[in-house]
Tab-separated table of C-alpha atoms in Angstrom:
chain	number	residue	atom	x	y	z
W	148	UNK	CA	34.771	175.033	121.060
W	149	UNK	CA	33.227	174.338	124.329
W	150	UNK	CA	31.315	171.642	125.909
W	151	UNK	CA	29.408	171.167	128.884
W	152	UNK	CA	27.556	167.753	129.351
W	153	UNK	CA	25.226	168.594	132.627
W	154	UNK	CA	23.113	165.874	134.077
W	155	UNK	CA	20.258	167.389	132.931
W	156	UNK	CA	21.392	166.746	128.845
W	157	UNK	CA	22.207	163.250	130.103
W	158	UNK	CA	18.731	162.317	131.080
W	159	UNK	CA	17.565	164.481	127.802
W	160	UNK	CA	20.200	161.789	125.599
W	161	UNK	CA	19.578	158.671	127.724
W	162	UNK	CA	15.370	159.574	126.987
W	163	UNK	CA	16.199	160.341	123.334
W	164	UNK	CA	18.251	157.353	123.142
W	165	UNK	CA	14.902	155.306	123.073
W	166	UNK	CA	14.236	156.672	120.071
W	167	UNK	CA	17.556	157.181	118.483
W	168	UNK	CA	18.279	153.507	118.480
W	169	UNK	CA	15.440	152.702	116.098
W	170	UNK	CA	16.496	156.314	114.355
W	171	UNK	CA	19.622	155.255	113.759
W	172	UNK	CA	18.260	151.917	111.859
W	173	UNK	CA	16.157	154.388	109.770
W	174	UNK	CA	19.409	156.614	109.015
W	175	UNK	CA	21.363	153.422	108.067
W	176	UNK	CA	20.043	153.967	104.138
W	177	UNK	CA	20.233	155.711	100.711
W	178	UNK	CA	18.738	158.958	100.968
W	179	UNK	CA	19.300	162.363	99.596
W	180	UNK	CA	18.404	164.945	101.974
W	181	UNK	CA	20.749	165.999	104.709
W	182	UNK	CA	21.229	168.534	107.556
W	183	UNK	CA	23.591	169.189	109.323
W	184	UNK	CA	23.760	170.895	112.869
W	185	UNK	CA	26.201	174.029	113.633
W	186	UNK	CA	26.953	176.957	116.184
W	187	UNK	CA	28.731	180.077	116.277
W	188	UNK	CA	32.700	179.422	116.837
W	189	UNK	CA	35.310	180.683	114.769
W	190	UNK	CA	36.036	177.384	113.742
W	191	UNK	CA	32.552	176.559	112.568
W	192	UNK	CA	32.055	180.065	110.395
W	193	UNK	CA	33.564	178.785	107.422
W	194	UNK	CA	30.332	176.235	107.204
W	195	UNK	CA	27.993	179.621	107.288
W	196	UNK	CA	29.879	181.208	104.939
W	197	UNK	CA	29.428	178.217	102.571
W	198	UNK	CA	26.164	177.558	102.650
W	199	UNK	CA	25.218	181.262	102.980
W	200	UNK	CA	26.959	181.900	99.763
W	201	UNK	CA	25.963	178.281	97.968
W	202	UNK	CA	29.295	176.927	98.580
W	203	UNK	CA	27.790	174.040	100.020
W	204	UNK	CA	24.792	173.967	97.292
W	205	UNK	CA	27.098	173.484	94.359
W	206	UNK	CA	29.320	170.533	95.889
W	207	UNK	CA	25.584	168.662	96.800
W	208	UNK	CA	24.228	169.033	93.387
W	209	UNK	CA	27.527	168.147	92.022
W	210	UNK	CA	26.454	164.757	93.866
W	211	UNK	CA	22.671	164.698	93.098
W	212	UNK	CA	21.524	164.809	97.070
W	213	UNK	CA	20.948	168.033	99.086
W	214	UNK	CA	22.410	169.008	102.283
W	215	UNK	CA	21.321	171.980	104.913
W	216	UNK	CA	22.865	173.193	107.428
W	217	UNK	CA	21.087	174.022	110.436
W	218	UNK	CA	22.282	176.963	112.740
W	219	UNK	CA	21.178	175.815	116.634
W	220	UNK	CA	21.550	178.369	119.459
W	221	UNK	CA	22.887	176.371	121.835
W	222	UNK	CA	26.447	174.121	121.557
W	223	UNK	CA	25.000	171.438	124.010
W	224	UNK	CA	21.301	171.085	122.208
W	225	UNK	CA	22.551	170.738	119.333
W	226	UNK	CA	25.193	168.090	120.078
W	227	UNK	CA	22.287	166.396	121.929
W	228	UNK	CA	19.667	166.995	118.703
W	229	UNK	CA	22.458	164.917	116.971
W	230	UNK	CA	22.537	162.526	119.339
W	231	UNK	CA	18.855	161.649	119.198
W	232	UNK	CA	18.917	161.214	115.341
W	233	UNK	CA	17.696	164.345	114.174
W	234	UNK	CA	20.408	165.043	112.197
W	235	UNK	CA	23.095	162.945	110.092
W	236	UNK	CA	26.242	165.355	111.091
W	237	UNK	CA	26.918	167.827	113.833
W	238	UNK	CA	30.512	170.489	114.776
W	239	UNK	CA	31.354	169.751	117.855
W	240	UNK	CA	34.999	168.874	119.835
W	241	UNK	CA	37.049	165.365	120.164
W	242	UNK	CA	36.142	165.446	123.847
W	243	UNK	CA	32.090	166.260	122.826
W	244	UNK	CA	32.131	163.524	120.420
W	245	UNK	CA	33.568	161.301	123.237
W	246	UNK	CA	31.407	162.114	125.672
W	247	UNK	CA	28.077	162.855	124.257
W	248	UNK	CA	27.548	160.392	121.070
W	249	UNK	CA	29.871	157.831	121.775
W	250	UNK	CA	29.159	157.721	125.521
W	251	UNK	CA	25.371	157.388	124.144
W	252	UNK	CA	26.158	154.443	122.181
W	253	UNK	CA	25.535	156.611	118.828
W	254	UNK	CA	28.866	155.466	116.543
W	255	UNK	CA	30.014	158.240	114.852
W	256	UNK	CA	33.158	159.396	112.609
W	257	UNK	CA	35.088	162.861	112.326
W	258	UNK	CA	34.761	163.152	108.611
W	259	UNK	CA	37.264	166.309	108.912
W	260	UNK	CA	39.394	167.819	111.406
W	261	UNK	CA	38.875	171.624	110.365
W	262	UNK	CA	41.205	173.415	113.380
W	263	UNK	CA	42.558	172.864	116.961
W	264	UNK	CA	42.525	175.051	119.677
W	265	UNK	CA	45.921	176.970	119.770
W	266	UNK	CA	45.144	179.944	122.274
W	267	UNK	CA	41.820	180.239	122.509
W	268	UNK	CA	41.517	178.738	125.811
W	269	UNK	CA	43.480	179.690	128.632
W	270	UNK	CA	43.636	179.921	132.711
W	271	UNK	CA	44.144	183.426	134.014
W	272	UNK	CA	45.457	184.431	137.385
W	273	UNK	CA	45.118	188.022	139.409
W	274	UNK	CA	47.806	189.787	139.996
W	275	UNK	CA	50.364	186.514	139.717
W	276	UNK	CA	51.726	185.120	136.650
W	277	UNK	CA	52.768	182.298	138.041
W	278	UNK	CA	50.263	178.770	137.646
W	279	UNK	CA	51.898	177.168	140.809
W	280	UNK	CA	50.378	180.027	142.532
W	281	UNK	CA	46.507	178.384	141.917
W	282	UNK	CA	47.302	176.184	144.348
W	283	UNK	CA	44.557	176.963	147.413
W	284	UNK	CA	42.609	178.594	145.018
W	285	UNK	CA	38.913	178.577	143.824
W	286	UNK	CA	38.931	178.356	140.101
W	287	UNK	CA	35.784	179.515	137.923
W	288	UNK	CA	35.217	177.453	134.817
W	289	UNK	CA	32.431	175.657	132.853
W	290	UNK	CA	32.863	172.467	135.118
W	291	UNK	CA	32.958	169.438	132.550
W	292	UNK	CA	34.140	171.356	129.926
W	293	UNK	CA	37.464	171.406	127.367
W	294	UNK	CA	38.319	174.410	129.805
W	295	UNK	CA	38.292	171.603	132.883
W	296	UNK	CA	40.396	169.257	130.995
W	297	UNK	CA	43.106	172.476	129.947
W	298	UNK	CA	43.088	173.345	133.504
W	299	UNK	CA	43.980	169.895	134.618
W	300	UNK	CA	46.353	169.522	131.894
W	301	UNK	CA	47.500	172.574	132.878
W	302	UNK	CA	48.007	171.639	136.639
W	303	UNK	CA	49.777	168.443	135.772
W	304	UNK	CA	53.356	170.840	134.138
W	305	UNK	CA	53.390	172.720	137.618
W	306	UNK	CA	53.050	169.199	139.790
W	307	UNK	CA	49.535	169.954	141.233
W	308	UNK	CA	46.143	167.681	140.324
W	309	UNK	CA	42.292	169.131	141.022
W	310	UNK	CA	42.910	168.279	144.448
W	311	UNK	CA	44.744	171.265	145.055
W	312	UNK	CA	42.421	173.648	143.621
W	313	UNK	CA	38.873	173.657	143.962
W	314	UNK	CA	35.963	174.186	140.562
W	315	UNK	CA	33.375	176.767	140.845
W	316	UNK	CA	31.055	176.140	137.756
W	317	UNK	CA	30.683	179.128	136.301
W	318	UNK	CA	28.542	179.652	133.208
W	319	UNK	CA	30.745	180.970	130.276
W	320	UNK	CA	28.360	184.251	129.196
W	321	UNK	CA	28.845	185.152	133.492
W	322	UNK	CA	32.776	184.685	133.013
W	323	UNK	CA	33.871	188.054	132.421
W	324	UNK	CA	31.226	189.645	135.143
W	325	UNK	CA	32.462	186.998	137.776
W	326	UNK	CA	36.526	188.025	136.891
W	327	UNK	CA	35.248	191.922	138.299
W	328	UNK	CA	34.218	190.284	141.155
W	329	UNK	CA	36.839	190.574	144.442
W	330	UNK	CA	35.918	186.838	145.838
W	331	UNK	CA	37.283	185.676	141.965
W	332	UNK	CA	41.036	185.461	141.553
W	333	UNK	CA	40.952	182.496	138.897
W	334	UNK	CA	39.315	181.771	135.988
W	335	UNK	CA	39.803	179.269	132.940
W	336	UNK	CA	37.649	181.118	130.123
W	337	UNK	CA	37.752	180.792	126.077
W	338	UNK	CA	37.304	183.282	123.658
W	339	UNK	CA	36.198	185.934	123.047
W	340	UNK	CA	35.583	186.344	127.062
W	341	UNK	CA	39.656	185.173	127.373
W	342	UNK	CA	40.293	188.149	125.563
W	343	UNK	CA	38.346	190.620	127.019
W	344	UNK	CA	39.148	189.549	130.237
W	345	UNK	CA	42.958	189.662	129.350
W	346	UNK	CA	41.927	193.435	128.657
W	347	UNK	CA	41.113	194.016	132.221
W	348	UNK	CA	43.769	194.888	135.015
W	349	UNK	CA	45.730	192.682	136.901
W	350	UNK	CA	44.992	189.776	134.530
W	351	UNK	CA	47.531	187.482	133.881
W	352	UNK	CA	47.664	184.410	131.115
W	353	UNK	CA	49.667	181.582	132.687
W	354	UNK	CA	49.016	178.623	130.142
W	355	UNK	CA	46.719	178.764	127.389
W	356	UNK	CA	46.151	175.395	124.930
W	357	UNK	CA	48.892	176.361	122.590
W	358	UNK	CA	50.872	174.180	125.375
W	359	UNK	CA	49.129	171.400	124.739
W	360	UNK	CA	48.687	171.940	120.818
W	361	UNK	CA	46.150	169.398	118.694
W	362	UNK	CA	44.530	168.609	122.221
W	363	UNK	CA	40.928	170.572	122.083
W	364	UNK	CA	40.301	169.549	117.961
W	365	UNK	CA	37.226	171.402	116.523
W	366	UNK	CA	35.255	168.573	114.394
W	367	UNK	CA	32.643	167.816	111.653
W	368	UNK	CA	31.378	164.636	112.993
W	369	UNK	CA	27.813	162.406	111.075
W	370	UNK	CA	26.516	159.539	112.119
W	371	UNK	CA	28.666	156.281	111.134
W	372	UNK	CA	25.779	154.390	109.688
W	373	UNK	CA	24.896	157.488	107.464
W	374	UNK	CA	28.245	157.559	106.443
W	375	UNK	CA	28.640	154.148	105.402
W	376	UNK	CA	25.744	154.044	102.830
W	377	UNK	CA	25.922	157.896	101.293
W	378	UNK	CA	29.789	158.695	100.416
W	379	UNK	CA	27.866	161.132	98.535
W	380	UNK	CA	27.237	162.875	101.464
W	381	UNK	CA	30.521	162.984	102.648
W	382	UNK	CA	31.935	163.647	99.231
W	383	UNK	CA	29.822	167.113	99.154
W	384	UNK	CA	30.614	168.442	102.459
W	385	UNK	CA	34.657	167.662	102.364
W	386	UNK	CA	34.018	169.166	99.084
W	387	UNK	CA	33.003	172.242	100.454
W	388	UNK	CA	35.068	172.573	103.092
W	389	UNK	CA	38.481	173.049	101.553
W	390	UNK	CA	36.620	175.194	98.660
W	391	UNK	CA	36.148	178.054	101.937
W	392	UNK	CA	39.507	177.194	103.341
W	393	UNK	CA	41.027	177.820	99.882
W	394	UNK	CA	39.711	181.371	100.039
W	395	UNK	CA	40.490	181.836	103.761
W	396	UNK	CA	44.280	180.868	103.085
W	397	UNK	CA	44.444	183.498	100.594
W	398	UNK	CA	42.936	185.777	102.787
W	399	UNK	CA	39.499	186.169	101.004
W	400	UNK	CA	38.569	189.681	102.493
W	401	UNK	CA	35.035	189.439	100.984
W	402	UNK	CA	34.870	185.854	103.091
W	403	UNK	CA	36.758	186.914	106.144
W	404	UNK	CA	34.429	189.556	106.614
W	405	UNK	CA	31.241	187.927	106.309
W	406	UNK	CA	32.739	185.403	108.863
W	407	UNK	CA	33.728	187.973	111.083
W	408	UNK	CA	29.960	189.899	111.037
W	409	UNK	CA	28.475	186.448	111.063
W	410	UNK	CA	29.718	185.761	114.631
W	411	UNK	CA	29.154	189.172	115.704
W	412	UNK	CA	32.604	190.998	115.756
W	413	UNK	CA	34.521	192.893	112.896
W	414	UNK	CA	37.415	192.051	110.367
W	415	UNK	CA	39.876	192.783	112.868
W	416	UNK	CA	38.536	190.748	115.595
W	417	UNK	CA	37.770	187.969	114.042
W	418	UNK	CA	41.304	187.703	112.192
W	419	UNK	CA	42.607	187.503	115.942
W	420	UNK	CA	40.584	184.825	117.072
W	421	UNK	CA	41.784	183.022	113.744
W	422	UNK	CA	45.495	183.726	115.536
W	423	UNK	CA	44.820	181.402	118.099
W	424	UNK	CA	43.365	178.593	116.046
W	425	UNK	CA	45.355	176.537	113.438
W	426	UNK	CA	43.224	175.788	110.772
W	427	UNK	CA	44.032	172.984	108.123
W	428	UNK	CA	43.643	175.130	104.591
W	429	UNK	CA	45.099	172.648	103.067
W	430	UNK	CA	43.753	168.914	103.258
W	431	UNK	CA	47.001	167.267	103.030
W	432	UNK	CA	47.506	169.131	106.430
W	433	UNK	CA	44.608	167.741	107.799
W	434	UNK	CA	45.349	164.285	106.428
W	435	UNK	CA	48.801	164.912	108.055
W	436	UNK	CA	46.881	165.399	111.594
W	437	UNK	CA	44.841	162.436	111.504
W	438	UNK	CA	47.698	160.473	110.437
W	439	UNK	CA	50.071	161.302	113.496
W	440	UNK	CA	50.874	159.477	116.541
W	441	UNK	CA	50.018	162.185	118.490
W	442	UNK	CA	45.953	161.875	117.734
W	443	UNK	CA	45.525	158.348	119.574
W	444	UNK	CA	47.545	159.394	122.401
W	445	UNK	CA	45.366	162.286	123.039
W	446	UNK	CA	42.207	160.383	122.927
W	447	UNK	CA	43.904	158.173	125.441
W	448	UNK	CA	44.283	161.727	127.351
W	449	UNK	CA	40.657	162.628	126.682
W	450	UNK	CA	38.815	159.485	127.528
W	451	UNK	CA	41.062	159.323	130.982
W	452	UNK	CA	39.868	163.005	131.965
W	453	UNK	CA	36.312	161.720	130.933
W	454	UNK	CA	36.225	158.816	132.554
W	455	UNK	CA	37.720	160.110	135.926
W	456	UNK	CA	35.296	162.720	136.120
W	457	UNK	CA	32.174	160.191	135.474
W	458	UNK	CA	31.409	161.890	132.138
W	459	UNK	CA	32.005	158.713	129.866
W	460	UNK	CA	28.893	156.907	129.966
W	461	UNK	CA	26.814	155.327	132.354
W	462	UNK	CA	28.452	152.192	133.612
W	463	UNK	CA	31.612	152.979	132.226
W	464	UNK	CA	33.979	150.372	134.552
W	465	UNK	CA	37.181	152.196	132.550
W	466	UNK	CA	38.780	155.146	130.492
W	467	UNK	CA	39.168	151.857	127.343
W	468	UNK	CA	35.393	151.250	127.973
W	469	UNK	CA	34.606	152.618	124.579
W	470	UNK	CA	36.651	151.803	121.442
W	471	UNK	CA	37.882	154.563	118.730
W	472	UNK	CA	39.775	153.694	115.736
W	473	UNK	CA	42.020	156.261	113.800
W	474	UNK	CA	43.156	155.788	110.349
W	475	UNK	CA	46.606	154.484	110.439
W	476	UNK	CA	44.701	151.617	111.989
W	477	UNK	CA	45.291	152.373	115.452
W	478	UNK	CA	42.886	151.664	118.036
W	479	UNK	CA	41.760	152.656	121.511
W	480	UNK	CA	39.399	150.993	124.183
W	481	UNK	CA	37.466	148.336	123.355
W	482	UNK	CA	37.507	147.295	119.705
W	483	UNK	CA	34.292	145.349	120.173
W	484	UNK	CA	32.600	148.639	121.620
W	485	UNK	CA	34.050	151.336	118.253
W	486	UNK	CA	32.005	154.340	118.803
W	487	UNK	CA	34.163	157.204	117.369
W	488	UNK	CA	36.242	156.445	114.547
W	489	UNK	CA	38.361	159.346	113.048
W	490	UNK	CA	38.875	158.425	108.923
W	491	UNK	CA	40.881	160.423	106.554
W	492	UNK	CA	38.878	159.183	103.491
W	493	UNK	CA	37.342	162.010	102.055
W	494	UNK	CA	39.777	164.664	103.117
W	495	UNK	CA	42.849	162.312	101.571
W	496	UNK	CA	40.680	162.654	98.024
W	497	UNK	CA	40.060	166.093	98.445
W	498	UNK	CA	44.025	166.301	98.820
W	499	UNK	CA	44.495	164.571	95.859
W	500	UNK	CA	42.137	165.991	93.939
W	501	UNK	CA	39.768	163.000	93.055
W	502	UNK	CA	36.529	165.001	94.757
């Protein structure tokens, strides 16, 4: 899942920010109505498929509160509708949730970890299959994005930085038109355009985020304050979660399908987008994940990128400006600033079967 924070959502944050702050006060209670903001990403159709199909229903009634989940067009808006307080949880990336709420001063926690990005992002060269070769090169890509941070990632195993290479911001429905074009010779698209670009001729996939696996994590983040005072809440949706990855480990054809029609392709297609995205079916997978050295130290990675290219707040004097805090009791940044906390809480019970 994508991201790309423009100027133009900053000012619509920093303006809803206003109003979030005293939002966030009213969200710091009991209550037991919820919603929940989602988009279309292969990641994210298991939530569809559960509430479609009362999934999501049972587990909130099984708690006495109940929870909606609200489809929004747009990735950004509804990251930024989040944001602002409209609603208590949102999907969204580790670098989103870094950049957008926490940089906003909105503390939030990854209740659960669903998938990382393990090939469905990649940089793609004409006629070359070699990355050093980028070097000189204009490269197309939604500037800001997790596609900037695999392509800088991506410089850094063949020895080159952004300096050698220079970003055209390209918007990601124009990326497979601009790849036709003569003037482009490299591009850093996700899927589904990855794929149908990889279709065309003289395409070539030099590094894809499968090199840098658990980097680009694909997140159910609510609002901290929420959190704290409805477990219920949390409880339900963790609930519901592993209920839809049960059936998707089997491999649920009745499930799989709707999925697949849901975000506009067929059985087939979107079994190959699953391919290149590992999914925690199991929670004590996902409990495994959060648990792991690795998860700090590519937060440290994350806030770095953000920071260097201006996208951690405003003011930001460093990449430890803002704190995060991971389970094993690890911390990042500034502890008196926590504004992302990752928590293995509710997914740990739903691995032990206490839900």
């Amino acid at each position: 899942m994508k991201s790309f924070f423009t100027s133009t959502s900053k000012l619509l944050v920093a303006t809803a920010l206003v109003s979030t702050l005293g939002s966030s006060l009213l969200m710091a209670e009991v209550k037991d109505k919820f919603q929940v903001s989602w988009t279309i990403y292969v990641g994210f159709m298991p939530w569809d498929y559960a509430q479609q199909k009362g999934i999501v229903d049972k587990w909130a009634k099984k708690y006495d509160i109940e929870i909606d989940l609200v489809q929004v067009n747009d990735y950004i808006e509804s990251i930024n509708q989040y944001t602002a307080g409209k609603f208590d949880g949102c999907l969204m990336t580790n670098m989103d949730a870094l950049t957008i709420p926490a940089a906003s001063g909105v503390d939030s926690t990854a209740l659960i970890m669903g998938d990382f990005s393990n090939g469905n992002d990649g940089i793609v060269l004409k006629g070359t299959n070699k990355l050093s070769d980028i070097k000189g090169q204009n490269v197309n890509l939604v500037e800001l994005s997790v596609s900037h941070y695999l392509l800088a990632r991506g410089l850094e195993t063949v020895g080159l930085s952004e300096k050698d290479i220079t970003v055209v911001n390209t918007s990601d429905a124009d990326m497979v038109a601009a790849y036709t074009s003569s003037e482009v010779t490299a591009l850093t698209p996700w899927n589904p355009q990855l794929s149908e670009i990889m279709s065309m001729k003289d395409a070539n996939l030099v590094f894809d985020s499968s090199a840098i696996p658990g980097e680009i994590i694909d997140m159910l983040v609510v609002n901290t304050d929420t959190l704290k005072d409805n477990p219920k809440f949390a409880k339900a949706l963790t609930g519901a979660w592993f209920e839809v990855m049960a059936l998707m480990k089997k491999g649920d054809k009745e499930a799989l399908t709707f999925m697949a029609e849901a975000s506009g392709t067929d059985l087939a297609g979107f079994k190959g987008q699953l391919n290149s995205t590992k999914m925690f079916y199991d929670a004590s997978e996902a409990v495994e994940f959060s648990l792991s050295n690795e998860l700090p130290n590519t937060m440290k990675k994350v806030s770095e990128f953000s920071f260097d290219h201006g996208i951690l707040g405003e003011g930001a004097p460093n990449a430890e400006f803002i704190g995060m805090e991971f389970p094993n009791g690890k911390t990042f940044g500034d502890t008196k600033n926590i504004k992302l906390r990752f928590i293995d809480t509710y997914v740990k019970m739903s691995a032990d079967g206490k839900l």
